[in-house]
Amino acid sequence: MKNQSDTAVDSTNHQVTRKVSVAIIGAGTAGQNAFRQASKIKDDVVIINEGFWTTTCVTVGCMPSKLLIAAADRAHDANHSAEFGIHATAQIDGKRVMERVRDERSHFESYLEEQVDSWPDHKKIAGHAHINKQGLIEVNDEVIEAEKIIVATGSSPFIPEGWADKLGDTLLTSDTVFELPDLPKSMAVVGAGAIGLELAQAFNRLGVDVTLFNRVKKVAGLKDPDISNKAIDCLSRELTMHLGSKINNVGVQTAEGNKGSLAFIDYEDSAGETQQWQGEYVLVATGRRNNIDELGVENLGVVLDEKNRPKDLSKKTGQIGDLNVFIVGDANANIPLLHVASDEGFSAGNMVCDNKDAAYIRPPAVPFSIVFCSPQIVNVGMSLPEIQQDPELEYVIGRVSFDNQGRSRVMGVNCGLLHIYGCKKTDKILGASMVGPDAEYIGHILAMAITNDLSIKAMLDTPFYHPTILEGLRTALRDVQYKMEIPFQSQDTQKDNS
Ligand SMILES: Cc1cc2nc3c(=O)[nH]c(=O)nc-3n(C[C@H](O)[C@H](O)[C@H](O)COP(=O)(O)OP(=O)(O)OC[C@H]3O[C@@H](n4cnc5c(N)ncnc54)[C@H](O)[C@@H]3O)c2cc1C
Ligand SMILES: NC(=O)c1ccc[n+]([C@@H]2O[C@H](COP(=O)([O-])OP(=O)(O)OC[C@H]3O[C@@H](n4cnc5c(N)ncnc54)[C@H](O)[C@@H]3O)[C@@H](O)[C@H]2O)c1
């Protein structure tokens, strides 16, 4: 590394096997985007990757999880159509379900493989990279001196201490669950974040006897108590959830009647009663940790906070202070989502080549997340606690329930609640939180409104077609307008049950 006072590299160092302008560590979504961009500007760029080159998203993340959810939704619709006068029982072929997940995943992987294969071999290095005290990258038998380094090493499932040994083969994570040859009979899912909720509900809908554990009485980390309670209400109608439970021990024990062995979880339920769960597998979804611990970034002068986040991180480019180090995607533990990894990789790829104009691809994006359980959970913009912490922000909460909303009821998906946080002073949207049908679309509309600084009036001037679930969004917007006492439109806030 050059330009770093305390880690300056002696370029005559005999160990160096290659000198490059840019080295990218990690070939996931962020790293691949960075490589593509940097390669447009510089010729001497290398990318180093350990493990598969097909990205977490495609191989063990977004795509296989959504493929499983797609199968689960088919089964759920078949099994729950009696209210429409349609009686059916889904015949679920577990082997075929898991095969389709993997077959379709291969389809997505093939695009990435094609792209990576098209890159020159000498620019791709397969192996574990480590940054040494001289700031040089060691990988296999190479020692690389890079002017600039992009760290895009992603994240991995976090497993509580001792659980891997105690649970042995009965422990699953999102890295291993999609390799199951068949659907199991029973499964505990620990953690009610995005991964836990999506997978617990999907396996449950596919006939697996699922029990979900979470140590707090919340799901998806929701910060608006009403939305959190509504989400728990909607989800617990079909899923057994022990929220606010404390797991004291896990392990494997002989099943009753000496019929093989089963995993167990000893826990205290939310009432403080000691209980035991027994079943085939424990899927651990207790969070992910950024892959940075054994990389040696501290040798470059990168300082991490208590959450393993680099201090002085530019959220726009991933640059660490004025070091020639950029940490992008899940590796920086900032916002571990795919679109963020993708944008940060792209942006860093430009930045490192001093193409600063192109690096500023757009203003920093509004925070936006979707959990693809059913009903979906969405958060956009500022959270309620963030708004409440700022005494300058006078806010109102516009609200709509989807329990009796017209089209939601027609479709039999009428469980949900949307809160829109409006700013009284500006007539703009600060943020929103929702559980409910079509939340992925409502979330995108709200994110677009915030990004483009649209007023509530401008949004209400937009047509809302009848009958749509999106009419619920209009009801919440009208409620914001009514509570702000802004006489922009003559219509009163109305119940949108038509
Ligand atoms: C089950 C699941 C579902 C998800 N669903 C969604 C979703 O629906 N929507 C969404 O937005 N996000 C979702 N995510 C999150 C999303 O997948 C991640 O945010 C994104 O894939 C991160 O990309 P990345 O480029 O930062 O890291 P990765 O794609 O993980 O790439 C990092 C690469 O670096 C390599 N590496 C690590 N250390 C080293 C080293 N020392 N040397 C060399 N190489 C190294 C790794 O092996 C890996 O190949 C999901 C994640 C999971 C697990
Ligand atoms: N749809 C999506 O966008 C999507 C889907 C999946 C994953 N992701 C990304 O992956 C990241 C990781 O997801 P995740 O769900 O693993 O993590 P998370 O941090 O969102 O949730 C972990 C949950 O596990 C609970 N937990 C932790 N330790 C526990 C213990 N010992 N006992 C009981 N409960 C415990 C926590 O309270 C929390 O509710 C997310 O932050 C998200 O960015 C996104």
Coordinates of C-alpha atoms and ligand atoms in Angstrom, one line a residue:
M1 CA 0.0 0.0 0.0
K2 CA 1.2 3.5 -0.8
N3 CA 0.4 6.8 0.8
Q4 CA 0.0 5.4 4.3
S5 CA 2.5 6.8 6.7
D6 CA 2.8 4.0 9.2
T7 CA 2.3 1.2 6.8
A8 CA 4.4 2.5 3.9
V9 CA 5.7 -0.4 1.7
D10 CA 9.3 -0.7 0.7
S11 CA 8.8 -1.2 -3.0
T12 CA 12.2 -3.0 -3.2
N13 CA 10.8 -5.6 -0.8
H14 CA 12.0 -8.8 -2.3
Q15 CA 8.9 -10.7 -1.2
V16 CA 6.6 -8.8 -3.6
T17 CA 5.5 -11.0 -6.5
R18 CA 3.1 -8.5 -8.1
K19 CA 2.4 -4.8 -8.1
V20 CA -1.1 -3.7 -9.0
S21 CA -3.1 -0.5 -9.0
V22 CA -6.1 -2.1 -7.4
A23 CA -6.7 -5.4 -5.5
I24 CA -10.2 -6.4 -4.7
I25 CA -10.6 -9.0 -1.9
G26 CA -13.9 -11.0 -2.2
A27 CA -15.8 -11.8 -5.4
G28 CA -19.4 -11.4 -4.2
T29 CA -21.8 -8.8 -5.6
A30 CA -19.8 -5.9 -4.2
G31 CA -16.4 -7.2 -5.3
Q32 CA -17.6 -8.2 -8.8
N33 CA -19.1 -4.8 -9.4
A34 CA -16.0 -3.1 -8.1
F35 CA -13.8 -5.3 -10.4
R36 CA -15.9 -4.6 -13.4
Q37 CA -15.8 -0.8 -12.8
A38 CA -12.2 -0.6 -11.9
S39 CA -11.2 -2.7 -14.9
K40 CA -12.8 -0.2 -17.3
I41 CA -10.3 2.4 -16.1
K42 CA -7.2 0.4 -15.1
D43 CA -5.6 -2.6 -16.6
D44 CA -3.7 -4.0 -13.6
V45 CA -6.6 -4.9 -11.4
V46 CA -6.8 -8.3 -9.5
I47 CA -9.6 -9.9 -7.7
I48 CA -9.0 -12.5 -5.0
N49 CA -11.7 -14.8 -3.7
E50 CA -12.0 -17.7 -1.3
G51 CA -14.8 -20.3 -2.1
F52 CA -17.4 -20.0 -4.8
W53 CA -17.4 -17.1 -7.2
T54 CA -21.2 -17.1 -7.6
T55 CA -22.0 -14.7 -4.8
T56 CA -23.8 -15.2 -1.4
C57 CA -27.0 -13.7 -2.9
V58 CA -27.3 -16.2 -5.7
T59 CA -25.9 -19.3 -4.0
V60 CA -27.0 -19.2 -0.3
G61 CA -28.9 -16.0 0.1
C62 CA -31.6 -14.0 -1.7
M63 CA -32.3 -16.3 -4.5
P64 CA -32.6 -19.8 -3.0
S65 CA -34.6 -18.3 -0.1
K66 CA -37.1 -16.7 -2.5
L67 CA -37.2 -19.9 -4.5
L68 CA -38.2 -21.8 -1.4
I69 CA -40.7 -19.1 -0.5
A70 CA -42.2 -19.4 -4.0
A71 CA -42.8 -23.1 -3.5
A72 CA -44.2 -22.5 0.0
D73 CA -46.7 -19.9 -1.3
R74 CA -48.0 -22.4 -3.8
A75 CA -48.6 -25.0 -1.1
H76 CA -50.1 -22.4 1.2
D77 CA -52.6 -21.2 -1.4
A78 CA -53.6 -24.8 -2.2
N79 CA -54.1 -25.6 1.4
H80 CA -55.9 -22.4 2.3
S81 CA -58.5 -21.9 -0.3
A82 CA -61.5 -23.4 1.5
E83 CA -62.9 -19.9 2.3
F84 CA -63.3 -19.4 -1.5
G85 CA -65.2 -22.7 -1.7
I86 CA -62.2 -24.5 -3.1
H87 CA -61.1 -27.6 -1.2
A88 CA -57.7 -29.0 -1.9
T89 CA -54.8 -30.6 0.0
A90 CA -51.3 -29.9 -1.5
Q91 CA -49.3 -33.1 -2.1
I92 CA -45.8 -31.9 -1.4
D93 CA -42.9 -33.7 -2.9
G94 CA -40.1 -32.6 -0.6
K95 CA -37.3 -33.9 -2.8
R96 CA -38.7 -32.1 -5.9
V97 CA -39.2 -28.9 -3.9
M98 CA -35.5 -28.8 -2.8
E99 CA -34.4 -29.9 -6.3
R100 CA -36.2 -27.0 -8.0
V101 CA -34.6 -24.6 -5.5
R102 CA -31.2 -25.9 -6.6
D103 CA -32.0 -26.2 -10.3
E104 CA -33.2 -22.6 -10.5
R105 CA -30.3 -21.5 -8.4
S106 CA -27.9 -23.1 -11.0
H107 CA -29.7 -21.1 -13.7
F108 CA -28.9 -17.9 -11.9
E109 CA -25.4 -19.1 -11.1
S110 CA -24.6 -19.8 -14.7
Y111 CA -24.9 -16.1 -15.6
L112 CA -22.3 -15.2 -13.0
E113 CA -20.0 -18.1 -14.0
E114 CA -20.2 -16.9 -17.6
Q115 CA -19.1 -13.5 -16.6
V116 CA -16.3 -14.5 -14.2
D117 CA -15.1 -17.0 -16.9
S118 CA -14.8 -14.1 -19.3
W119 CA -12.3 -12.3 -17.1
P120 CA -8.6 -13.0 -17.8
D121 CA -7.2 -15.8 -15.6
H122 CA -4.2 -13.8 -14.4
K123 CA -6.5 -11.3 -12.8
K124 CA -8.4 -13.8 -10.7
I125 CA -6.8 -15.5 -7.7
A126 CA -8.6 -18.2 -5.8
G127 CA -7.5 -18.3 -2.2
H128 CA -7.7 -16.7 1.2
A129 CA -6.2 -13.2 1.3
H130 CA -4.5 -11.8 4.4
I131 CA -3.0 -8.4 4.7
N132 CA 0.4 -8.5 6.5
K133 CA 2.1 -5.9 8.7
Q134 CA 3.8 -4.4 5.6
G135 CA 0.4 -3.8 4.1
L136 CA 1.0 -6.4 1.5
I137 CA -1.7 -9.0 0.5
E138 CA -0.6 -12.6 1.0
V139 CA -2.6 -15.2 -0.9
N140 CA -1.4 -18.7 -1.7
D141 CA 2.3 -18.2 -2.6
E142 CA 1.8 -14.6 -3.9
V143 CA 2.7 -11.4 -2.1
I144 CA 0.8 -8.5 -3.8
E145 CA 1.5 -4.8 -3.4
A146 CA -1.6 -2.8 -4.3
E147 CA -1.9 1.0 -4.5
K148 CA -5.5 0.6 -3.5
I149 CA -7.4 -2.1 -1.8
I150 CA -11.2 -2.8 -1.9
V151 CA -12.3 -5.2 0.8
A152 CA -15.5 -6.9 -0.2
T153 CA -15.4 -10.0 2.0
G154 CA -19.1 -10.2 2.9
S155 CA -20.5 -11.8 6.0
S156 CA -21.1 -15.2 7.4
P157 CA -23.8 -16.8 9.7
F158 CA -23.1 -16.1 13.4
I159 CA -23.4 -19.3 15.5
P160 CA -23.6 -18.9 19.3
E161 CA -20.5 -20.3 21.0
G162 CA -20.5 -24.0 21.5
W163 CA -23.7 -24.7 19.5
A164 CA -21.8 -26.1 16.5
D165 CA -20.2 -28.8 18.6
K166 CA -23.3 -29.6 20.6
L167 CA -25.7 -29.8 17.7
G168 CA -23.3 -31.5 15.2
D169 CA -25.1 -32.5 12.0
T170 CA -28.4 -31.4 13.3
L171 CA -27.3 -27.7 13.0
L172 CA -28.2 -25.9 9.9
T173 CA -27.5 -22.3 8.7
S174 CA -28.5 -20.5 5.6
D175 CA -25.2 -21.8 4.1
T176 CA -26.3 -25.4 4.4
V177 CA -30.1 -25.5 4.5
F178 CA -30.6 -25.3 0.8
E179 CA -28.5 -28.5 0.3
L180 CA -31.1 -30.6 2.2
P181 CA -32.0 -33.4 -0.2
D182 CA -35.6 -33.6 1.2
L183 CA -37.8 -31.6 3.5
P184 CA -37.3 -32.6 7.1
K185 CA -40.2 -33.5 9.4
S186 CA -39.4 -30.9 12.1
M187 CA -37.1 -28.0 12.6
A188 CA -36.5 -25.2 15.2
V189 CA -35.5 -21.9 13.8
V190 CA -33.6 -19.7 16.2
G191 CA -33.8 -15.9 15.4
A192 CA -36.8 -14.0 14.1
G193 CA -34.8 -11.6 11.8
A194 CA -35.2 -11.5 8.1
I195 CA -33.6 -15.0 7.6
G196 CA -35.4 -16.7 10.4
L197 CA -38.8 -15.3 9.5
E198 CA -38.6 -16.0 5.8
L199 CA -37.3 -19.6 6.2
A200 CA -39.4 -20.5 9.2
Q201 CA -42.6 -19.6 7.4
A202 CA -41.6 -21.2 4.1
F203 CA -40.6 -24.5 5.7
N204 CA -43.8 -24.4 7.8
R205 CA -46.0 -23.8 4.7
L206 CA -44.2 -26.8 3.1
G207 CA -45.4 -29.1 5.9
V208 CA -42.4 -29.1 8.1
D209 CA -43.3 -28.8 11.8
V210 CA -41.5 -25.5 12.6
T211 CA -41.0 -23.8 15.9
L212 CA -39.5 -20.3 15.9
F213 CA -37.5 -18.9 18.8
N214 CA -36.5 -15.3 19.4
R215 CA -34.9 -13.8 22.5
V216 CA -36.9 -10.6 22.2
K217 CA -40.6 -10.1 21.8
K218 CA -40.2 -8.7 18.4
V219 CA -39.9 -9.8 14.8
A220 CA -37.8 -8.5 12.0
G221 CA -36.2 -6.0 14.4
L222 CA -39.3 -3.8 14.0
K223 CA -39.0 -0.5 15.9
D224 CA -42.6 0.7 15.7
P225 CA -44.4 -1.2 18.5
D226 CA -47.8 -1.2 16.8
I227 CA -46.3 -2.6 13.6
S228 CA -44.3 -5.1 15.5
N229 CA -47.4 -6.3 17.4
K230 CA -49.4 -6.5 14.2
A231 CA -46.7 -8.5 12.5
I232 CA -46.7 -10.9 15.5
D233 CA -50.5 -11.1 15.3
C234 CA -50.5 -11.9 11.5
L235 CA -47.5 -14.3 11.6
S236 CA -48.6 -16.3 14.7
R237 CA -51.8 -17.3 13.0
E238 CA -49.9 -20.0 11.1
L239 CA -46.5 -20.2 12.8
T240 CA -45.6 -21.4 16.3
M241 CA -43.4 -18.6 17.8
H242 CA -41.7 -18.5 21.2
L243 CA -40.8 -14.8 21.4
G244 CA -39.1 -13.4 24.4
S245 CA -37.8 -16.9 25.2
K246 CA -34.3 -17.7 26.5
I247 CA -32.3 -20.7 25.2
N248 CA -30.3 -22.2 28.0
N249 CA -28.9 -25.3 26.3
V250 CA -28.9 -27.1 23.0
G251 CA -27.7 -30.6 22.0
V252 CA -28.5 -34.0 20.6
Q253 CA -30.2 -36.8 22.6
T254 CA -31.6 -40.2 22.0
A255 CA -35.2 -40.1 20.7
E256 CA -38.0 -41.7 22.7
G257 CA -38.1 -45.5 22.1
N258 CA -34.4 -45.4 21.1
K259 CA -35.4 -44.3 17.6
G260 CA -32.2 -42.6 16.6
S261 CA -31.2 -39.2 17.9
L262 CA -32.9 -35.8 17.9
A263 CA -31.8 -32.2 18.5
F264 CA -33.1 -30.5 21.6
I265 CA -33.4 -27.0 22.9
D266 CA -33.8 -26.3 26.6
Y267 CA -35.5 -22.9 27.0
E268 CA -37.3 -20.6 29.3
D269 CA -40.5 -19.4 27.7
S270 CA -41.6 -15.8 28.1
A271 CA -43.5 -16.7 31.3
G272 CA -40.3 -18.0 32.8
E273 CA -41.3 -21.7 32.6
T274 CA -38.6 -24.2 31.7
Q275 CA -39.5 -26.1 28.5
Q276 CA -37.8 -28.5 26.0
W277 CA -38.2 -28.6 22.2
Q278 CA -37.1 -31.8 20.3
G279 CA -36.8 -32.2 16.6
E280 CA -34.8 -33.1 13.5
Y281 CA -32.8 -29.9 12.9
V282 CA -32.0 -26.5 14.4
L283 CA -31.7 -23.8 11.8
V284 CA -29.6 -21.0 13.4
A285 CA -30.5 -17.6 12.1
T286 CA -29.1 -15.5 14.9
G287 CA -27.5 -12.8 12.7
R288 CA -24.5 -12.5 10.4
R289 CA -21.0 -11.2 11.2
N290 CA -18.8 -9.4 8.7
N291 CA -15.8 -11.4 7.4
I292 CA -13.1 -9.1 8.6
D293 CA -11.6 -10.6 11.7
E294 CA -8.8 -12.7 10.1
L295 CA -8.2 -10.3 7.2
G296 CA -5.5 -8.2 8.8
V297 CA -7.2 -4.8 8.0
E298 CA -5.8 -3.4 11.3
N299 CA -2.4 -3.6 9.6
L300 CA -3.6 -1.0 7.1
G301 CA -4.6 1.4 9.9
V302 CA -8.3 0.5 9.8
V303 CA -9.9 0.8 13.2
L304 CA -13.1 -1.1 13.9
D305 CA -15.8 -0.1 16.5
E306 CA -17.3 -2.6 18.9
K307 CA -19.7 -3.8 16.2
N308 CA -16.8 -4.6 13.8
R309 CA -17.7 -1.5 11.8
P310 CA -14.8 0.5 10.4
K311 CA -14.6 3.9 11.9
D312 CA -14.5 6.9 9.5
L313 CA -16.4 5.1 6.8
S314 CA -17.7 7.1 3.9
K315 CA -21.2 5.8 3.4
K316 CA -21.1 7.0 -0.2
T317 CA -17.9 5.3 -1.4
G318 CA -16.9 2.9 1.4
Q319 CA -13.5 4.7 1.7
I320 CA -12.0 4.6 5.2
G321 CA -10.9 8.2 6.2
D322 CA -8.2 9.1 3.7
L323 CA -6.7 5.7 3.6
N324 CA -6.5 4.0 0.2
V325 CA -8.8 1.3 1.6
F326 CA -12.4 0.9 0.7
I327 CA -14.7 -1.5 2.6
V328 CA -17.9 -2.3 0.7
G329 CA -21.0 -4.5 1.0
D330 CA -21.6 -6.7 4.0
A331 CA -18.0 -6.5 5.0
N332 CA -18.4 -3.0 6.4
A333 CA -21.4 -4.1 8.5
N334 CA -23.3 -0.9 7.6
I335 CA -26.4 -2.0 5.7
P336 CA -26.1 -5.7 4.8
L337 CA -28.5 -5.7 1.9
L338 CA -27.9 -6.7 -1.7
H339 CA -28.7 -3.4 -3.4
V340 CA -26.4 -1.6 -1.0
A341 CA -23.5 -4.1 -1.7
S342 CA -24.1 -3.7 -5.4
D343 CA -24.1 0.2 -5.3
E344 CA -21.1 0.4 -2.9
G345 CA -19.0 -2.0 -5.1
F346 CA -19.8 0.0 -8.2
S347 CA -19.0 3.3 -6.5
A348 CA -15.8 2.0 -5.0
G349 CA -14.7 0.6 -8.3
N350 CA -14.9 4.1 -9.8
M351 CA -13.5 5.9 -6.8
V352 CA -10.3 3.9 -6.6
C353 CA -9.5 5.0 -10.2
D354 CA -10.0 8.6 -9.3
N355 CA -13.0 8.8 -11.6
K356 CA -14.7 10.8 -8.8
D357 CA -17.6 12.1 -10.9
A358 CA -18.7 8.7 -11.9
A359 CA -18.4 7.6 -8.3
Y360 CA -21.1 9.9 -7.2
I361 CA -23.7 7.8 -8.9
R362 CA -26.5 9.3 -7.0
P363 CA -27.3 10.8 -3.6
P364 CA -27.1 8.3 -0.7
A365 CA -30.1 6.1 -1.0
V366 CA -32.9 6.2 1.5
P367 CA -32.9 3.3 4.0
F368 CA -35.2 0.6 2.7
S369 CA -35.7 -3.1 3.6
I370 CA -38.2 -5.8 2.8
V371 CA -38.7 -9.1 4.6
F372 CA -40.4 -11.5 2.2
C373 CA -42.5 -13.3 4.8
S374 CA -46.3 -13.2 4.4
P375 CA -47.6 -10.6 5.0
Q376 CA -44.4 -8.8 4.0
I377 CA -42.6 -6.4 6.4
V378 CA -41.2 -3.1 5.1
N379 CA -39.3 -0.2 6.6
V380 CA -38.5 3.0 4.6
G381 CA -36.6 6.1 5.6
M382 CA -36.3 7.1 9.3
S383 CA -37.5 4.8 12.0
L384 CA -40.0 6.0 14.6
P385 CA -37.4 6.1 17.5
E386 CA -35.0 8.1 15.2
I387 CA -37.8 10.6 14.6
Q388 CA -38.7 10.7 18.2
Q389 CA -35.2 11.4 19.2
D390 CA -35.1 14.7 17.2
P391 CA -37.0 17.4 19.1
E392 CA -37.0 19.5 15.9
L393 CA -39.1 17.1 14.0
E394 CA -42.8 17.6 14.5
Y395 CA -44.4 14.5 13.2
V396 CA -47.7 12.8 12.7
I397 CA -48.5 9.2 12.1
G398 CA -50.8 8.5 9.2
R399 CA -52.3 5.0 9.5
V400 CA -54.2 2.4 7.6
S401 CA -55.2 -1.1 8.7
F402 CA -55.4 -3.7 6.0
D403 CA -57.6 -6.0 8.1
N404 CA -60.7 -4.7 6.3
Q405 CA -59.2 -2.9 3.2
G406 CA -61.3 -3.6 0.1
R407 CA -59.0 -5.5 -2.3
S408 CA -57.0 -7.1 0.5
R409 CA -60.2 -8.6 1.7
V410 CA -61.2 -9.7 -1.8
M411 CA -57.9 -11.6 -2.0
G412 CA -58.1 -13.1 1.4
V413 CA -54.8 -11.4 2.5
N414 CA -56.4 -8.9 4.9
C415 CA -54.0 -8.7 7.8
G416 CA -51.7 -5.7 8.2
L417 CA -51.0 -2.2 9.2
L418 CA -49.1 0.8 7.6
H419 CA -47.7 3.7 9.5
I420 CA -46.5 6.7 7.6
Y421 CA -44.5 9.3 9.6
G422 CA -45.2 12.7 8.1
C423 CA -43.3 15.9 8.9
K424 CA -45.7 18.7 9.9
K425 CA -43.3 21.5 8.9
T426 CA -42.5 20.3 5.4
D427 CA -45.5 18.2 4.4
K428 CA -42.9 15.5 3.5
I429 CA -42.6 11.8 4.4
L430 CA -39.9 11.1 7.0
G431 CA -40.3 7.3 7.0
A432 CA -42.8 4.4 7.1
S433 CA -43.2 1.0 8.6
M434 CA -45.6 -1.7 7.4
V435 CA -46.7 -5.2 7.7
G436 CA -49.2 -6.2 5.1
P437 CA -50.1 -7.3 1.6
D438 CA -48.2 -5.8 -1.4
A439 CA -45.8 -4.2 1.1
E440 CA -42.9 -4.6 -1.4
Y441 CA -44.7 -2.2 -3.9
I442 CA -46.0 0.2 -1.3
G443 CA -42.4 0.4 0.1
H444 CA -41.0 1.2 -3.3
I445 CA -43.5 4.0 -3.8
L446 CA -42.7 5.5 -0.4
A447 CA -38.9 5.1 -1.0
M448 CA -39.4 6.9 -4.4
A449 CA -41.4 9.7 -2.7
I450 CA -38.7 10.2 0.0
T451 CA -35.9 10.1 -2.5
N452 CA -37.5 12.6 -4.8
D453 CA -38.7 14.8 -2.0
L454 CA -42.4 14.5 -2.9
S455 CA -45.0 16.2 -0.7
I456 CA -48.0 14.5 0.6
K457 CA -50.1 16.7 -1.7
A458 CA -48.0 15.6 -4.7
M459 CA -48.5 11.9 -3.8
L460 CA -52.3 12.4 -3.3
D461 CA -52.5 14.1 -6.7
T462 CA -51.4 10.8 -8.2
P463 CA -54.2 8.5 -9.4
F464 CA -54.9 5.4 -7.3
Y465 CA -56.7 2.8 -9.3
H466 CA -59.7 1.0 -7.9
P467 CA -59.9 -1.6 -6.5
T468 CA -56.2 -2.1 -5.5
I469 CA -54.3 -2.8 -2.3
L470 CA -52.4 0.4 -3.1
E471 CA -55.6 2.3 -2.2
G472 CA -54.6 1.6 1.4
L473 CA -51.5 3.7 0.8
R474 CA -53.8 6.6 -0.2
T475 CA -55.9 6.2 3.0
A476 CA -52.7 6.4 5.1
L477 CA -51.5 9.5 3.1
R478 CA -54.9 11.2 3.6
D479 CA -54.7 10.4 7.3
V480 CA -51.2 12.1 7.4
Q481 CA -52.7 15.1 5.6
Y482 CA -55.7 15.2 8.0
K483 CA -53.5 15.0 11.1
M484 CA -51.2 17.8 9.8
E485 CA -54.3 20.0 9.3
I486 CA -53.1 20.9 5.8
P487 CA -56.2 21.9 3.8
F488 CA -54.7 20.8 0.4
Q489 CA -57.6 18.7 -0.7
S490 CA -61.3 18.9 0.0
Q491 CA -61.8 15.2 0.6
D492 CA -62.1 14.1 4.2
T493 CA -60.1 11.2 5.4
Q494 CA -62.2 8.3 4.5
K495 CA -62.4 4.7 5.4
D496 CA -61.0 2.9 2.4
N497 CA -63.2 -0.2 2.6
S498 CA -64.8 0.1 -0.8
Ligands
LIG1 C1 -30.5 -16.4 3.4 C2 -30.2 -14.9 3.0 C3 -31.2 -14.2 2.3 C4 -31.0 -12.9 1.9 N1 -32.0 -12.3 1.2 C5 -31.8 -11.0 0.8 C6 -32.8 -10.3 0.1 O1 -33.9 -10.9 -0.1 N2 -32.6 -9.1 -0.2 C7 -31.4 -8.4 0.1 O2 -31.3 -7.2 -0.3 N3 -30.4 -9.0 0.7 C8 -30.6 -10.3 1.1 N4 -29.6 -11.0 1.8 C9 -28.3 -10.3 2.0 C10 -27.4 -10.2 0.7 O3 -27.3 -11.6 0.3 C11 -26.1 -9.7 1.1 O4 -26.2 -8.4 1.6 C12 -25.1 -9.6 -0.1 O5 -25.1 -10.8 -0.8 C13 -23.7 -9.2 0.3 O6 -22.8 -9.2 -0.8 P1 -21.3 -9.0 -0.6 O7 -20.7 -8.7 -2.0 O8 -21.0 -7.9 0.4 O9 -20.7 -10.3 0.0 P2 -20.6 -11.8 -0.6 O10 -21.5 -12.0 -1.8 O11 -20.8 -12.7 0.6 O12 -19.1 -12.0 -1.1 C14 -18.0 -12.0 -0.3 C15 -16.9 -12.9 -0.9 O13 -15.7 -12.7 -0.2 C16 -15.1 -13.9 0.0 N5 -14.1 -13.8 1.1 C17 -14.3 -13.6 2.4 N6 -13.1 -13.5 3.1 C18 -12.1 -13.6 2.2 C19 -10.7 -13.5 2.2 N7 -10.0 -13.3 3.3 N8 -10.0 -13.7 1.1 C20 -10.7 -13.9 -0.1 N9 -12.0 -13.9 -0.2 C21 -12.7 -13.8 0.9 C22 -16.2 -14.8 0.4 O14 -15.9 -16.2 0.3 C23 -17.2 -14.4 -0.7 O15 -17.1 -15.1 -1.9 C24 -29.7 -12.3 2.1 C25 -28.7 -13.0 2.8 C26 -29.0 -14.3 3.2 C27 -27.9 -15.1 3.9
LIG2 N1 -35.3 -9.9 2.7 C1 -34.1 -9.4 3.0 O1 -33.8 -8.3 2.6 C2 -33.2 -10.3 3.7 C3 -33.4 -11.6 3.9 C4 -32.5 -12.3 4.6 C5 -31.3 -11.7 5.1 N2 -31.1 -10.4 5.0 C6 -30.0 -9.8 5.5 O2 -29.2 -10.7 6.3 C7 -29.0 -10.1 7.6 C8 -28.9 -11.2 8.6 O3 -30.2 -11.7 8.9 P1 -30.5 -12.5 10.2 O4 -32.0 -12.7 10.2 O5 -29.6 -13.7 10.4 O6 -30.1 -11.5 11.3 P2 -30.8 -10.4 12.2 O7 -29.8 -9.8 13.0 O8 -31.7 -9.6 11.4 O9 -31.8 -11.2 13.2 C9 -31.3 -12.1 14.2 C10 -32.3 -12.4 15.2 O10 -31.9 -13.5 16.0 C11 -32.2 -13.2 17.4 N3 -31.2 -13.9 18.2 C12 -29.8 -13.7 18.2 N4 -29.3 -14.5 19.1 C13 -30.3 -15.3 19.6 C14 -30.3 -16.4 20.6 N5 -29.2 -16.8 21.1 N6 -31.5 -16.9 20.9 C15 -32.6 -16.4 20.3 N7 -32.6 -15.4 19.4 C16 -31.5 -14.9 19.1 C17 -32.1 -11.6 17.5 O11 -32.9 -11.2 18.5 C18 -32.7 -11.3 16.1 O12 -34.1 -11.2 16.2 C19 -30.1 -9.1 7.8 O13 -29.7 -8.0 8.6 C20 -30.4 -8.6 6.4 O14 -29.7 -7.5 6.1 C21 -32.0 -9.7 4.3

